[in-house]
Tab-separated table of C-alpha atoms (C1' of nucleotides) in Angstrom:
chain	number	residue	atom	x	y	z
T	1	MET	CA	74.120	143.099	78.428
T	2	LEU	CA	76.389	140.076	78.358
T	3	SER	CA	78.576	139.067	75.432
T	4	GLN	CA	78.168	135.624	73.927
T	5	ALA	CA	81.482	134.615	75.439
T	6	GLU	CA	80.324	135.644	78.903
T	7	GLU	CA	77.054	133.778	78.434
T	8	ASN	CA	78.872	130.653	77.338
T	9	TYR	CA	81.104	130.730	80.394
T	10	LEU	CA	78.114	131.120	82.712
T	11	LYS	CA	76.341	128.220	81.060
T	12	GLU	CA	79.317	125.880	81.324
T	13	ILE	CA	80.084	126.927	84.884
T	14	TYR	CA	76.492	126.071	85.698
T	15	ALA	CA	76.833	122.656	84.050
T	16	LEU	CA	80.035	121.902	85.970
T	17	GLY	CA	78.427	123.080	89.180
T	18	GLU	CA	75.674	120.500	88.725
T	19	GLU	CA	78.272	117.752	89.041
T	20	THR	CA	79.896	118.824	92.283
T	21	GLU	CA	79.325	120.812	95.441
T	22	GLU	CA	82.914	122.056	95.578
T	23	LEU	CA	84.426	125.196	94.136
T	24	LEU	CA	85.348	124.800	90.468
T	25	SER	CA	89.006	124.953	89.505
T	26	THR	CA	90.082	127.400	86.844
T	27	ASN	CA	91.538	124.474	84.952
T	28	SER	CA	88.264	122.564	84.821
T	29	ILE	CA	86.471	125.628	83.495
T	30	ALA	CA	89.188	126.232	80.924
T	31	LYS	CA	88.947	122.620	79.782
T	32	LYS	CA	85.167	122.816	79.465
T	33	MET	CA	85.507	125.987	77.397
T	34	ARG	CA	88.265	124.427	75.282
T	35	THR	CA	90.515	127.353	76.028
T	36	LYS	CA	93.656	128.093	78.038
T	37	ALA	CA	93.719	128.563	81.801
T	38	SER	CA	94.972	132.118	81.365
T	39	SER	CA	91.987	132.978	79.217
T	40	ALA	CA	89.658	131.467	81.790
T	41	THR	CA	91.309	133.484	84.561
T	42	ASP	CA	90.721	136.673	82.574
T	43	MET	CA	87.076	135.883	82.063
T	44	LEU	CA	86.476	134.735	85.635
T	45	GLN	CA	87.886	137.998	86.911
T	46	LYS	CA	85.650	139.923	84.586
T	47	LEU	CA	82.571	137.923	85.614
T	48	ALA	CA	83.514	138.386	89.261
T	49	GLY	CA	83.743	142.127	88.632
T	50	LYS	CA	80.159	142.005	87.356
T	51	GLY	CA	79.026	140.036	90.388
T	52	LEU	CA	78.105	136.963	88.355
T	53	VAL	CA	80.552	134.543	89.989
T	54	ASP	CA	82.219	134.256	93.366
T	55	TYR	CA	85.869	133.892	92.497
T	56	THR	CA	88.764	133.675	94.922
T	57	LYS	CA	92.276	133.780	93.566
T	58	TYR	CA	93.936	130.348	93.620
T	59	LYS	CA	90.878	128.921	95.426
T	60	GLY	CA	88.102	128.455	92.916
T	61	THR	CA	84.852	129.718	91.447
T	62	ARG	CA	81.110	129.244	91.722
T	63	LEU	CA	78.119	131.061	90.295
T	64	SER	CA	76.640	133.858	92.363
T	65	LYS	CA	72.883	134.026	92.764
T	66	GLU	CA	72.728	136.521	89.933
T	67	GLY	CA	75.053	134.451	87.753
T	68	GLU	CA	72.932	131.380	88.276
T	69	ALA	CA	69.836	133.291	87.199
T	70	LYS	CA	71.589	134.316	83.978
T	71	ALA	CA	72.772	130.766	83.395
T	72	MET	CA	69.291	129.352	83.882
T	73	ALA	CA	67.889	131.827	81.384
T	74	ILE	CA	70.379	130.589	78.810
T	75	VAL	CA	69.708	126.930	79.593
T	76	ARG	CA	65.999	127.644	79.282
T	77	LYS	CA	66.465	129.160	75.852
T	78	HIS	CA	68.754	126.354	74.718
T	79	ARG	CA	66.280	123.654	75.716
T	80	LEU	CA	63.257	125.456	74.304
T	81	TRP	CA	64.972	125.901	70.958
T	82	GLU	CA	66.025	122.254	70.908
T	83	THR	CA	62.433	121.303	71.546
T	84	PHE	CA	61.302	123.574	68.726
T	85	LEU	CA	63.789	122.109	66.290
T	86	VAL	CA	62.719	118.550	67.005
T	87	ALA	CA	58.984	119.033	67.575
T	88	LYS	CA	58.275	121.552	64.818
T	89	LEU	CA	61.045	121.355	62.249
T	90	GLY	CA	61.566	117.597	62.221
T	91	PHE	CA	65.190	117.476	63.319
T	92	SER	CA	66.327	114.394	65.200
T	93	TRP	CA	67.637	114.846	68.722
T	94	ASP	CA	71.246	114.288	67.747
T	95	GLU	CA	71.238	117.138	65.203
T	96	VAL	CA	70.018	120.053	67.271
T	97	HIS	CA	72.747	120.896	69.746
T	98	ASP	CA	74.961	123.101	67.576
T	99	ILE	CA	72.048	125.120	66.249
T	100	ALA	CA	70.644	125.611	69.760
T	101	GLU	CA	74.087	126.821	70.867
T	102	GLN	CA	73.551	129.732	68.516
T	103	LEU	CA	69.871	130.312	69.188
T	104	GLU	CA	70.352	130.404	72.956
T	105	HIS	CA	71.990	133.826	72.628
T	106	ILE	CA	69.034	135.564	70.986
T	107	GLN	CA	67.986	138.421	73.236
T	108	SER	CA	64.235	138.795	73.676
T	109	LYS	CA	62.299	137.690	76.701
T	110	THR	CA	59.064	138.030	74.797
T	111	LEU	CA	60.377	135.714	72.111
T	112	THR	CA	61.415	133.098	74.656
T	113	ASN	CA	58.076	133.162	76.412
T	114	ARG	CA	56.099	133.055	73.186
T	115	LEU	CA	58.173	130.147	71.974
T	116	ASP	CA	57.427	128.405	75.276
T	117	ALA	CA	53.688	128.970	74.731
T	118	PHE	CA	53.896	127.880	71.084
T	119	LEU	CA	55.472	124.611	72.213
T	120	GLU	CA	52.741	124.265	74.844
T	121	TYR	CA	55.023	124.707	77.833
T	122	PRO	CA	57.161	121.586	77.498
T	123	SER	CA	58.677	120.299	80.743
T	124	HIS	CA	61.614	118.531	79.063
T	125	ASP	CA	63.732	118.999	75.961
T	126	PRO	CA	64.232	116.207	73.376
T	127	HIS	CA	67.105	114.792	75.441
T	128	GLY	CA	64.822	114.569	78.448
T	129	HIS	CA	66.479	117.447	80.270
T	130	PRO	CA	64.114	119.613	82.286
T	131	ILE	CA	63.329	123.106	80.997
T	132	PRO	CA	63.582	125.899	83.597
T	133	ASN	CA	60.515	128.139	83.838
T	134	THR	CA	60.463	131.931	83.407
T	135	ASN	CA	61.817	132.342	86.921
T	136	GLY	CA	64.719	130.004	86.250
T	137	LYS	CA	63.297	127.244	88.404
T	138	ILE	CA	63.315	123.612	87.348
T	139	VAL	CA	59.988	122.135	88.345
T	140	ALA	CA	60.169	118.606	86.998
T	141	SER	CA	62.317	115.836	88.419
T	142	GLU	CA	64.799	113.897	86.349
T	143	GLY	CA	63.813	110.380	87.447
T	144	ILE	CA	66.197	107.579	88.305
T	145	ILE	CA	68.839	105.952	86.150
T	146	LEU	CA	68.250	102.711	84.292
T	147	ALA	CA	71.292	101.163	85.950
T	148	ASP	CA	69.449	101.320	89.285
T	149	LEU	CA	66.509	99.222	88.105
T	150	LYS	CA	66.319	95.569	89.190
T	151	ILE	CA	65.469	92.585	87.037
T	152	ASN	CA	61.846	92.653	85.832
T	153	GLU	CA	61.325	96.276	86.821
T	154	LYS	CA	60.175	98.584	84.097
T	155	GLY	CA	59.707	102.277	83.404
T	156	VAL	CA	59.578	104.974	80.771
T	157	LEU	CA	62.698	106.570	79.323
T	158	VAL	CA	62.400	110.268	80.132
T	159	GLY	CA	65.886	111.575	79.639
T	160	VAL	CA	69.536	111.163	78.749
T	161	LYS	CA	72.224	112.348	81.110
T	162	ASN	CA	75.231	113.081	78.930
T	163	ALA	CA	73.583	113.881	75.661
T	164	THR	CA	76.740	113.477	73.604
T	165	ASP	CA	76.516	113.101	69.887
T	166	SER	CA	77.837	109.570	69.919
T	167	LEU	CA	75.407	108.376	72.602
T	168	LEU	CA	72.429	109.875	70.797
T	169	LYS	CA	73.503	108.345	67.494
T	170	TYR	CA	73.948	104.985	69.215
T	171	LEU	CA	70.477	105.146	70.780
T	172	ASN	CA	69.008	106.034	67.408
T	173	LYS	CA	70.751	103.025	65.915
T	174	ILE	CA	69.416	100.578	68.473
T	175	ASN	CA	65.950	102.132	68.211
T	176	ILE	CA	65.626	103.679	71.656
T	177	THR	CA	63.831	107.032	72.028
T	178	ILE	CA	62.379	109.224	74.772
T	179	GLY	CA	59.017	107.842	75.821
T	180	ASP	CA	59.901	104.173	75.255
T	181	THR	CA	58.805	101.712	77.931
T	182	ILE	CA	61.798	99.677	78.963
T	183	LYS	CA	61.837	96.484	81.018
T	184	VAL	CA	64.984	95.035	82.539
T	185	LEU	CA	65.332	91.349	81.630
T	186	ASP	CA	68.800	90.609	82.935
T	187	ILE	CA	71.802	92.253	84.569
T	188	GLU	CA	75.272	90.791	84.106
T	189	PRO	CA	77.167	91.264	87.392
T	190	PHE	CA	80.541	90.836	85.709
T	191	ASP	CA	80.362	94.078	83.665
T	192	ASP	CA	77.025	95.585	84.725
T	193	SER	CA	75.645	95.261	81.213
T	194	VAL	CA	71.863	95.213	81.077
T	195	THR	CA	69.567	93.276	78.783
T	196	ILE	CA	66.300	95.110	78.250
T	197	ASP	CA	63.060	94.668	76.415
T	198	ASN	CA	61.939	97.652	74.362
T	199	ASN	CA	59.026	97.394	71.924
T	200	ALA	CA	59.303	93.593	72.008
T	201	GLN	CA	62.957	93.939	71.010
T	202	GLN	CA	65.678	92.503	73.224
T	203	ILE	CA	68.788	94.637	73.437
T	204	THR	CA	71.871	94.396	75.613
T	205	ILE	CA	73.435	97.722	76.574
T	206	SER	CA	76.615	98.384	78.511
T	207	GLY	CA	76.553	99.492	82.149
T	208	ASN	CA	77.913	102.819	80.999
T	209	VAL	CA	74.956	103.433	78.737
T	210	ALA	CA	72.550	102.250	81.452
T	211	LYS	CA	73.960	104.931	83.754
T	212	ASN	CA	73.090	107.579	81.217
T	213	LEU	CA	69.412	106.789	80.791
T	214	TYR	CA	66.808	108.387	83.053
T	215	ILE	CA	63.762	106.252	83.780
T	216	LYS	CA	60.474	106.981	85.437
T	217	TYR	CA	58.357	104.209	86.940
T	218	ARG	CA	55.004	103.849	85.341
H	1	MET	CA	82.723	132.035	57.689
H	2	LEU	CA	81.653	135.637	57.934
H	3	SER	CA	81.412	137.617	61.148
H	4	GLN	CA	78.123	139.230	62.098
H	5	ALA	CA	79.624	142.634	61.338
H	6	GLU	CA	80.597	141.512	57.839
H	7	GLU	CA	77.142	140.053	57.271
H	8	ASN	CA	75.487	143.259	58.404
H	9	TYR	CA	77.564	145.331	56.023
H	10	LEU	CA	76.710	143.040	53.111
H	11	LYS	CA	73.033	143.227	53.918
H	12	GLU	CA	72.982	147.010	54.124
H	13	ILE	CA	75.103	147.429	51.017
H	14	TYR	CA	72.570	145.237	49.244
H	15	ALA	CA	69.699	147.394	50.520
H	16	LEU	CA	71.419	150.592	49.373
H	17	GLY	CA	72.196	149.022	46.009
H	18	GLU	CA	68.494	148.383	45.480
H	19	GLU	CA	67.901	152.128	45.481
H	20	THR	CA	70.460	153.149	42.896
H	21	GLU	CA	72.472	151.904	39.951
H	22	GLU	CA	75.516	153.960	40.861
H	23	LEU	CA	78.477	153.041	42.987
H	24	LEU	CA	77.798	153.532	46.681
H	25	SER	CA	79.763	156.190	48.532
H	26	THR	CA	81.659	155.197	51.648
H	27	ASN	CA	79.735	157.877	53.500
H	28	SER	CA	76.334	156.472	52.573
H	29	ILE	CA	77.391	153.035	53.764
H	30	ALA	CA	78.802	154.455	56.992
H	31	LYS	CA	75.567	156.337	57.606
H	32	LYS	CA	73.474	153.222	56.999
H	33	MET	CA	75.649	151.290	59.439
H	34	ARG	CA	75.489	154.139	61.980
H	35	THR	CA	79.254	154.207	62.141
H	36	LYS	CA	82.115	156.445	61.068
H	37	ALA	CA	83.419	156.706	57.520
H	38	SER	CA	86.828	155.464	58.648
H	39	SER	CA	85.281	152.303	60.077
H	40	ALA	CA	83.376	151.740	56.867
H	41	THR	CA	86.562	152.136	54.852
H	42	ASP	CA	88.241	149.482	57.006
H	43	MET	CA	85.411	147.050	56.483
H	44	LEU	CA	85.034	147.746	52.773
H	45	GLN	CA	88.700	147.016	52.273
H	46	LYS	CA	88.344	143.792	54.190
H	47	LEU	CA	85.284	142.741	52.210
H	48	ALA	CA	87.081	143.647	48.989
H	49	GLY	CA	89.963	141.447	50.100
H	50	LYS	CA	87.522	138.575	50.426
H	51	GLY	CA	86.048	139.283	47.008
H	52	LEU	CA	82.638	140.178	48.365
H	53	VAL	CA	82.546	143.764	47.107
H	54	ASP	CA	84.092	145.668	44.248
H	55	TYR	CA	85.692	148.630	45.927
H	56	THR	CA	87.753	151.344	44.290
H	57	LYS	CA	89.504	153.862	46.478
H	58	TYR	CA	87.783	157.245	46.428
H	59	LYS	CA	85.367	155.965	43.762
H	60	GLY	CA	82.825	153.745	45.456
H	61	THR	CA	81.600	150.260	46.195
H	62	ARG	CA	79.155	147.670	44.965
H	63	LEU	CA	78.515	144.032	45.817
H	64	SER	CA	80.348	141.418	43.790
H	65	LYS	CA	78.415	138.439	42.513
H	66	GLU	CA	79.589	136.431	45.495
H	67	GLY	CA	78.790	139.229	47.917
H	68	GLU	CA	75.295	139.532	46.514
H	69	ALA	CA	74.735	135.812	47.019
H	70	LYS	CA	75.766	136.149	50.667
H	71	ALA	CA	73.534	139.183	51.104
H	72	MET	CA	70.555	137.386	49.613
H	73	ALA	CA	71.052	134.467	51.975
H	74	ILE	CA	70.914	136.854	54.921
H	75	VAL	CA	67.868	138.677	53.573
H	76	ARG	CA	66.194	135.305	53.058
H	77	LYS	CA	66.822	134.321	56.655
H	78	HIS	CA	65.693	137.691	57.968
H	79	ARG	CA	62.402	137.553	56.087
H	80	LEU	CA	61.707	133.913	56.928
H	81	TRP	CA	62.249	134.577	60.626
H	82	GLU	CA	60.001	137.637	60.488
H	83	THR	CA	57.331	135.495	58.908
H	84	PHE	CA	57.782	132.879	61.608
H	85	LEU	CA	57.496	135.428	64.389
H	86	VAL	CA	54.273	136.871	63.026
H	87	ALA	CA	52.629	133.732	61.641
H	88	LYS	CA	53.515	131.309	64.423
H	89	LEU	CA	54.352	133.273	67.541
H	90	GLY	CA	51.715	135.963	67.232
H	91	PHE	CA	53.978	139.005	67.057
H	92	SER	CA	52.702	142.009	65.163
H	93	TRP	CA	54.656	143.184	62.146
H	94	ASP	CA	56.056	146.218	63.898
H	95	GLU	CA	57.673	144.153	66.661
H	96	VAL	CA	59.723	141.663	64.698
H	97	HIS	CA	62.533	143.580	63.080
H	98	ASP	CA	65.020	143.691	65.947
H	99	ILE	CA	64.601	140.023	66.762
H	100	ALA	CA	65.010	139.041	63.111
H	101	GLU	CA	68.207	141.113	63.016
H	102	GLN	CA	69.615	138.619	65.495
H	103	LEU	CA	68.097	135.475	64.029
H	104	GLU	CA	69.336	136.239	60.521
H	105	HIS	CA	72.874	135.370	61.632
H	106	ILE	CA	72.127	131.802	62.713
H	107	GLN	CA	74.289	129.489	60.635
H	108	SER	CA	72.532	126.398	59.348
H	109	LYS	CA	71.284	125.928	55.825
H	110	THR	CA	69.202	122.970	56.937
H	111	LEU	CA	67.519	125.100	59.560
H	112	THR	CA	66.692	127.828	57.051
H	113	ASN	CA	65.234	125.392	54.579
H	114	ARG	CA	63.218	123.532	57.189
H	115	LEU	CA	61.864	126.800	58.506
H	116	ASP	CA	60.874	127.672	54.937
H	117	ALA	CA	59.026	124.353	54.634
H	118	PHE	CA	57.424	124.737	58.061
H	119	LEU	CA	56.051	128.125	56.968
H	120	GLU	CA	54.839	126.511	53.723
H	121	TYR	CA	57.197	128.386	51.458
H	122	PRO	CA	55.934	131.932	51.931
H	123	SER	CA	56.591	134.302	49.030
H	124	HIS	CA	56.504	137.486	51.158
H	125	ASP	CA	57.335	138.466	54.710
H	126	PRO	CA	54.848	140.268	56.982
H	127	HIS	CA	55.900	143.612	55.523
H	128	GLY	CA	55.126	142.351	52.055
H	129	HIS	CA	58.772	142.082	51.029
H	130	PRO	CA	59.568	139.142	48.767
H	131	ILE	CA	61.522	136.228	50.232
H	132	PRO	CA	64.473	135.027	48.117
H	133	ASN	CA	64.502	131.297	47.390
H	134	THR	CA	67.313	128.870	48.241
H	135	ASN	CA	69.266	130.118	45.244
H	136	GLY	CA	68.970	133.726	46.317
H	137	LYS	CA	66.501	134.587	43.583
H	138	ILE	CA	63.444	136.710	44.171
H	139	VAL	CA	60.594	135.186	42.222
H	140	ALA	CA	57.625	137.348	43.157
H	141	SER	CA	57.041	140.903	42.032
H	142	GLU	CA	56.487	143.776	44.417
H	143	GLY	CA	53.483	145.350	42.719
H	144	ILE	CA	52.891	149.049	42.184
H	145	ILE	CA	52.658	151.838	44.726
H	146	LEU	CA	49.368	153.167	46.028
H	147	ALA	CA	50.346	156.682	45.007
H	148	ASP	CA	50.160	155.574	41.358
H	149	LEU	CA	46.530	154.459	41.546
H	150	LYS	CA	43.843	156.712	40.083
H	151	ILE	CA	40.528	157.638	41.638
H	152	ASN	CA	38.163	154.653	41.907
H	153	GLU	CA	40.902	152.115	41.208
H	154	LYS	CA	41.387	149.453	43.821
H	155	GLY	CA	43.806	146.692	44.776
H	156	VAL	CA	45.190	144.591	47.559
H	157	LEU	CA	47.926	145.836	49.878
H	158	VAL	CA	50.800	143.399	49.423
H	159	GLY	CA	53.743	145.218	50.926
H	160	VAL	CA	55.345	148.205	52.593
H	161	LYS	CA	58.404	149.862	51.109
H	162	ASN	CA	60.199	151.462	54.021
H	163	ALA	CA	59.064	149.275	56.871
H	164	THR	CA	60.110	151.719	59.576
H	165	ASP	CA	58.778	151.319	63.043
H	166	SER	CA	56.835	154.535	62.947
H	167	LEU	CA	55.135	153.717	59.643
H	168	LEU	CA	54.110	150.267	60.813
H	169	LYS	CA	52.783	151.618	64.091
H	170	TYR	CA	50.854	154.278	62.180
H	171	LEU	CA	49.320	151.693	59.842
H	172	ASN	CA	48.340	149.587	62.826
H	173	LYS	CA	46.687	152.603	64.370
H	174	ILE	CA	44.621	153.409	61.304
H	175	ASN	CA	43.743	149.729	60.884
H	176	ILE	CA	45.569	148.938	57.663
H	177	THR	CA	47.210	145.504	57.227
H	178	ILE	CA	48.718	143.364	54.483
H	179	GLY	CA	45.916	141.754	52.508
H	180	ASP	CA	43.472	144.641	52.864
H	181	THR	CA	41.550	145.662	49.761
H	182	ILE	CA	41.963	149.365	49.280
H	183	LYS	CA	40.002	151.648	46.971
H	184	VAL	CA	41.060	155.171	46.097
H	185	LEU	CA	38.197	157.622	46.671
H	186	ASP	CA	39.973	160.919	46.184
H	187	ILE	CA	43.382	162.443	45.524
H	188	GLU	CA	44.169	165.970	46.649
H	189	PRO	CA	46.419	167.569	44.013
H	190	PHE	CA	47.659	170.227	46.424
H	191	ASP	CA	49.582	167.829	48.689
H	192	ASP	CA	49.067	164.437	46.995
H	193	SER	CA	47.164	163.116	50.005
H	194	VAL	CA	44.878	160.198	49.199
H	195	THR	CA	41.502	159.340	50.639
H	196	ILE	CA	40.860	155.615	50.547
H	197	ASP	CA	38.190	153.148	51.484
H	198	ASN	CA	39.362	150.166	53.502
H	199	ASN	CA	36.885	147.776	55.103
H	200	ALA	CA	34.130	150.359	54.700
H	201	GLN	CA	36.301	152.849	56.559
H	202	GLN	CA	37.295	156.128	54.952
H	203	ILE	CA	40.824	157.246	55.740
H	204	THR	CA	42.972	160.038	54.363
H	205	ILE	CA	46.688	159.315	54.181
H	206	SER	CA	49.521	161.598	53.169
H	207	GLY	CA	51.199	161.309	49.797
H	208	ASN	CA	54.304	160.167	51.572
H	209	VAL	CA	52.518	157.196	53.094
H	210	ALA	CA	50.845	156.414	49.760
H	211	LYS	CA	54.290	156.131	48.170
H	212	ASN	CA	55.244	153.477	50.697
H	213	LEU	CA	52.364	151.074	50.121
H	214	TYR	CA	52.614	148.342	47.482
H	215	ILE	CA	49.361	147.411	45.817
H	216	LYS	CA	48.371	144.611	43.478
H	217	TYR	CA	45.340	144.885	41.236
H	218	ARG	CA	42.712	142.292	41.909
K	1	DT	C1'	110.534	120.015	105.904
K	2	DC	C1'	112.440	120.945	101.664
K	3	DT	C1'	112.140	119.999	96.643
K	4	DT	C1'	109.695	119.237	92.726
K	5	DT	C1'	105.524	119.320	90.160
K	6	DT	C1'	101.183	121.227	89.058
K	7	DT	C1'	97.999	124.878	88.988
K	8	DT	C1'	96.948	129.543	88.619
K	9	DT	C1'	97.910	134.193	87.704
K	10	DT	C1'	100.251	138.027	85.449
K	11	DA	C1'	102.436	140.290	81.563
K	12	DG	C1'	102.677	141.232	76.999
K	13	DA	C1'	100.992	140.176	72.020
K	14	DT	C1'	97.439	139.593	68.415
K	15	DA	C1'	93.031	140.152	65.553
K	16	DA	C1'	88.480	142.256	64.903
K	17	DG	C1'	85.871	146.237	64.890
K	18	DC	C1'	85.360	150.420	66.309
K	19	DC	C1'	87.090	155.385	67.408
K	20	DT	C1'	89.532	160.346	66.657
K	21	DA	C1'	92.666	163.220	64.283
K	22	DA	C1'	95.312	164.256	60.416
K	23	DA	C1'	96.429	163.723	55.566
K	24	DA	C1'	95.090	163.042	50.854
K	25	DA	C1'	91.910	163.134	47.132
K	26	DT	C1'	87.912	164.914	45.000
K	27	DA	C1'	84.123	168.402	44.382
K	28	DT	C1'	82.381	172.928	44.568
K	29	DT	C1'	82.669	177.974	44.513
K	30	DT	C1'	84.150	182.097	43.173
A	1	DA	C1'	91.962	178.159	37.555
A	2	DA	C1'	92.611	178.900	42.276
A	3	DA	C1'	90.645	178.690	46.777
A	4	DT	C1'	87.617	176.431	49.759
A	5	DA	C1'	84.772	172.694	51.299
A	6	DT	C1'	83.682	167.955	51.482
A	7	DT	C1'	84.683	163.189	51.233
A	8	DT	C1'	87.667	159.490	51.861
A	9	DT	C1'	91.637	157.303	53.499
A	10	DT	C1'	95.494	156.543	56.635
A	11	DA	C1'	97.630	156.408	61.135
A	12	DG	C1'	97.452	155.406	65.688
A	13	DG	C1'	94.454	153.966	69.897
A	14	DC	C1'	91.008	151.358	72.519
A	15	DT	C1'	88.312	147.060	73.978
A	16	DT	C1'	87.218	142.119	73.921
A	17	DA	C1'	88.695	137.627	73.912
A	18	DT	C1'	92.098	134.966	72.872
A	19	DC	C1'	97.163	133.291	72.971
A	20	DT	C1'	102.266	132.186	74.844
A	21	DA	C1'	105.720	132.675	78.233
A	22	DA	C1'	107.083	133.682	82.691
A	23	DA	C1'	106.156	134.364	87.615
A	24	DA	C1'	103.765	133.118	91.781
A	25	DA	C1'	101.134	130.097	94.664
A	26	DA	C1'	99.606	125.649	96.098
A	27	DA	C1'	99.985	120.670	96.203
A	28	DA	C1'	102.589	116.456	96.184
A	29	DG	C1'	106.613	113.707	97.067
A	30	DA	C1'	110.961	112.510	99.161
DNA sequence: TCTTTTTTTTAGATAAGCCTAAAAATATTT
DNA sequence: AAATATTTTTAGGCTTATCTAAAAAAAAGA
């Protein structure tokens, strides 16, 4: 069985791996874990010893097949619990991350699968991120980003890329939620800001925000 | 914030304290924690340092007021999660203990209170044990034990005293559940075994089992 | 290419929670 | 009450996950 620390490393290594094809530097992993490079080295060597990462001294690290399976199991739990907290307990999507960070370490496959059934097999969590199935496979697609839409195109908001606290709070404030139908009214070439129509409300968002919103055509 | 180990000690010290008025021996605590007396001593001294137990060298230990409050909070979480697992996820009462042992350590008062609301403020967990309220107070009573009923008296099964795995499995097997109306048909003075009627089924249970079943008169 | 800077690893320390073995205190027998 | 047995505590180690400081390797710059 893995310790919570080991699980957290695997999860963050997975997240970093999503962003690049290359080997991950020890430094980048240490930064993600908010720890020192020496601590990361220790842990990477331990995980390598357990066959969960492929680690080459001074070269870099990536998840092994087995490590990826473990990581997906944790991501699955995290996203299911987030869904539970929002759908059943009435939390808002910007409040659930820290609690799910704890819940994701609960060990019981039966529990995870029953929770999945109880939630009626959701495909995405409240941030729009896809939920891996029992086999660790992500079935659903993530859609395209709002910043790629052209003027007068519209679609449904299905996800948020970097679900940081501040972004979620901001979206709450300007009344944008998963499931909203968004139409692009104007794009300002100077700074890539986008004016959209959402529920008959006109809002201008920065290009940065537009890059973080996943849209599906309707 | 308390570590999981500290929380577990507090919870078990609370449970032991329920059984006796006297100071608890270091040995009894060590046994309950399935650890060595020297380890228990270490922890008791640490907890004493934090003001959570009153510990006197070579004399014994009991929870302080503050320690009891912490223990009750953990018991509350444990029992709420057990209720959730049975009522919402379809677990049976003999499957939930180990999972609740993990869930009871999740840190979030909001979560606990929302779970309580979601479950519609249950007064007892699936084993019939009372659930402390937000202030750590137990409101409901536990009832009397089946072994104290006389012939022809009847009542409703509201709880199980020592909810061990084997007892719960046994009760499942003989078709006895919380909420059943049980009538005493006969008591054998030789070994205190009790013959009862439950759902038009006659069953004879040992005196030992009868001492572990809480009954409320109807 | 040779220095200098940056990254990564190693070495040694620390805190938590456990262990064994030995010492100290308390309880029980005789 | 003295001897013996039991309980409890102390002392010293071990493991995990972290840290700092120093050494080694790799990358960047002159």
